[in-house]
Amino acid sequence: MRNLMSSGFRPLRPYRITRGSRQMRERRTAQAFIVFGVVLACVELSVIFGWL
């Protein structure tokens, strides 16, 4: 039983998000929203020009 509690054993705990990875995830999310907005604008323009 003592071998299980050695220094290499880590108890299961929720993954802590560090500041760097959190900023990276937020930046990726922002880029995804920007790309989605550009694609949506292109689709709207193509629909508008299709009606003309």
Coordinates of N, CA, C and O in Angstrom, one line a residue:
M1 N 0.8 -1.2 0.0 CA 0.0 0.0 0.0 C 0.9 1.3 0.0 O 0.5 2.3 -0.6
R2 N 2.0 1.2 0.6 CA 2.9 2.3 0.7 C 3.5 2.6 -0.7 O 3.7 3.8 -1.0
N3 N 3.6 1.6 -1.5 CA 4.2 1.8 -2.8 C 3.2 2.7 -3.7 O 3.7 3.4 -4.6
L4 N 1.9 2.5 -3.5 CA 1.0 3.3 -4.2 C 1.1 4.8 -3.9 O 0.9 5.6 -4.8
M5 N 1.4 5.1 -2.7 CA 1.5 6.5 -2.3 C 2.9 7.1 -2.5 O 3.3 8.0 -1.8
S6 N 3.7 6.5 -3.4 CA 5.0 7.1 -3.6 C 4.9 8.4 -4.3 O 3.9 8.9 -4.6
S7 N 6.1 9.0 -4.5 CA 6.1 10.4 -5.0 C 5.6 10.5 -6.4 O 5.2 11.5 -6.9
G8 N 5.7 9.4 -7.2 CA 5.2 9.4 -8.5 C 3.7 9.3 -8.7 O 3.2 9.6 -9.7
F9 N 3.0 8.9 -7.6 CA 1.6 8.8 -7.7 C 0.9 10.1 -7.4 O 1.2 10.8 -6.4
R10 N 0.0 10.5 -8.3 CA -0.7 11.7 -8.2 C -2.2 11.4 -8.0 O -2.7 10.6 -8.9
P11 N -2.8 11.9 -7.0 CA -4.3 11.6 -6.9 C -5.0 12.3 -8.1 O -4.6 13.3 -8.6
L12 N -6.2 11.7 -8.4 CA -7.0 12.3 -9.5 C -7.6 13.6 -9.0 O -8.3 13.7 -8.0
R13 N -7.3 14.6 -9.7 CA -7.9 16.0 -9.4 C -8.2 16.7 -10.7 O -7.7 16.3 -11.7
P14 N -9.1 17.6 -10.7 CA -9.5 18.3 -11.9 C -8.3 19.0 -12.5 O -7.5 19.5 -11.8
Y15 N -8.3 19.1 -13.8 CA -7.2 19.7 -14.5 C -7.3 21.2 -14.3 O -8.3 21.8 -14.6
R16 N -6.2 21.7 -13.8 CA -6.1 23.2 -13.6 C -5.7 23.9 -14.9 O -4.7 23.5 -15.5
I17 N -6.4 24.9 -15.3 CA -6.0 25.6 -16.5 C -5.1 26.8 -16.1 O -5.4 27.6 -15.2
T18 N -3.9 26.8 -16.7 CA -3.0 27.8 -16.4 C -3.3 29.1 -17.2 O -4.1 29.0 -18.1
R19 N -2.7 30.1 -16.8 CA -3.0 31.4 -17.5 C -2.7 31.4 -19.0 O -3.4 31.9 -19.8
G20 N -1.5 30.8 -19.3 CA -1.1 30.8 -20.7 C -2.0 30.0 -21.6 O -2.4 30.4 -22.7
S21 N -2.4 28.8 -21.2 CA -3.3 28.0 -22.0 C -4.7 28.6 -22.0 O -5.4 28.4 -23.0
R22 N -5.1 29.3 -21.0 CA -6.4 29.9 -21.0 C -6.4 31.0 -22.1 O -7.4 31.2 -22.8
Q23 N -5.4 31.8 -22.1 CA -5.3 32.9 -23.1 C -5.2 32.3 -24.5 O -5.8 32.9 -25.4
M24 N -4.5 31.2 -24.6 CA -4.4 30.6 -25.9 C -5.8 30.1 -26.4 O -6.2 30.3 -27.6
R25 N -6.5 29.5 -25.5 CA -7.9 29.0 -25.8 C -8.8 30.2 -26.2 O -9.6 30.1 -27.1
E26 N -8.7 31.3 -25.4 CA -9.5 32.5 -25.7 C -9.2 33.1 -27.1 O -10.1 33.5 -27.8
R27 N -7.9 33.1 -27.4 CA -7.5 33.6 -28.7 C -8.0 32.7 -29.8 O -8.4 33.2 -30.8
R28 N -7.9 31.4 -29.6 CA -8.4 30.5 -30.6 C -9.9 30.7 -30.8 O -10.4 30.6 -31.9
T29 N -10.6 30.9 -29.7 CA -12.1 31.1 -29.8 C -12.4 32.3 -30.5 O -13.3 32.4 -31.4
A30 N -11.7 33.4 -30.2 CA -11.9 34.7 -30.9 C -11.6 34.6 -32.4 O -12.4 35.1 -33.2
Q31 N -10.5 33.8 -32.8 CA -10.2 33.7 -34.2 C -11.4 32.9 -34.9 O -11.7 33.2 -36.0
A32 N -11.9 31.9 -34.2 CA -13.0 31.1 -34.8 C -14.2 32.0 -35.0 O -14.9 31.9 -36.0
F33 N -14.5 32.8 -34.0 CA -15.7 33.8 -34.2 C -15.4 34.7 -35.4 O -16.4 35.0 -36.1
I34 N -14.2 35.2 -35.5 CA -13.9 36.1 -36.6 C -14.1 35.4 -38.0 O -14.7 35.9 -38.9
V35 N -13.6 34.2 -38.1 CA -13.7 33.4 -39.3 C -15.1 33.2 -39.6 O -15.6 33.3 -40.8
F36 N -15.9 32.8 -38.6 CA -17.3 32.5 -38.8 C -18.1 33.8 -39.3 O -18.9 33.7 -40.1
G37 N -17.7 34.9 -38.7 CA -18.3 36.2 -39.1 C -18.0 36.5 -40.5 O -18.9 37.0 -41.3
V38 N -16.8 36.3 -41.0 CA -16.4 36.6 -42.3 C -17.1 35.7 -43.3 O -17.7 36.2 -44.3
V39 N -17.2 34.4 -43.0 CA -17.9 33.5 -43.8 C -19.4 33.8 -43.9 O -20.0 33.8 -45.0
L40 N -20.0 34.2 -42.8 CA -21.4 34.6 -42.8 C -21.6 35.8 -43.6 O -22.6 35.9 -44.4
A41 N -20.7 36.8 -43.5 CA -20.9 38.0 -44.3 C -20.8 37.7 -45.8 O -21.5 38.3 -46.6
C42 N -19.9 36.8 -46.2 CA -19.7 36.4 -47.6 C -21.0 35.7 -48.1 O -21.5 36.0 -49.2
V43 N -21.6 34.9 -47.3 CA -22.8 34.2 -47.7 C -23.9 35.2 -47.8 O -24.7 35.2 -48.8
E44 N -24.0 36.2 -46.9 CA -25.1 37.2 -47.0 C -24.9 38.0 -48.3 O -25.9 38.3 -49.0
L45 N -23.7 38.4 -48.6 CA -23.4 39.2 -49.8 C -23.8 38.4 -51.1 O -24.3 38.9 -52.0
S46 N -23.4 37.1 -51.1 CA -23.8 36.3 -52.2 C -25.3 36.2 -52.4 O -25.8 36.2 -53.5
V47 N -26.0 36.1 -51.3 CA -27.5 36.0 -51.4 C -28.0 37.3 -51.9 O -28.9 37.4 -52.7
I48 N -27.5 38.5 -51.4 CA -28.0 39.8 -51.8 C -27.7 40.0 -53.3 O -28.6 40.4 -54.0
F49 N -26.5 39.7 -53.8 CA -26.2 39.9 -55.2 C -26.9 38.8 -56.0 O -27.1 39.1 -57.2
G50 N -27.3 37.7 -55.5 CA -28.1 36.7 -56.2 C -29.5 37.3 -56.5 O -30.1 36.9 -57.5
W51 N -30.0 38.1 -55.6 CA -31.3 38.6 -55.8 C -31.3 39.8 -56.8 O -32.4 40.0 -57.4
L52 N -30.2 40.4 -57.0 CA -30.2 41.6 -57.9 C -30.2 41.2 -59.4 O -29.7 40.2 -59.8

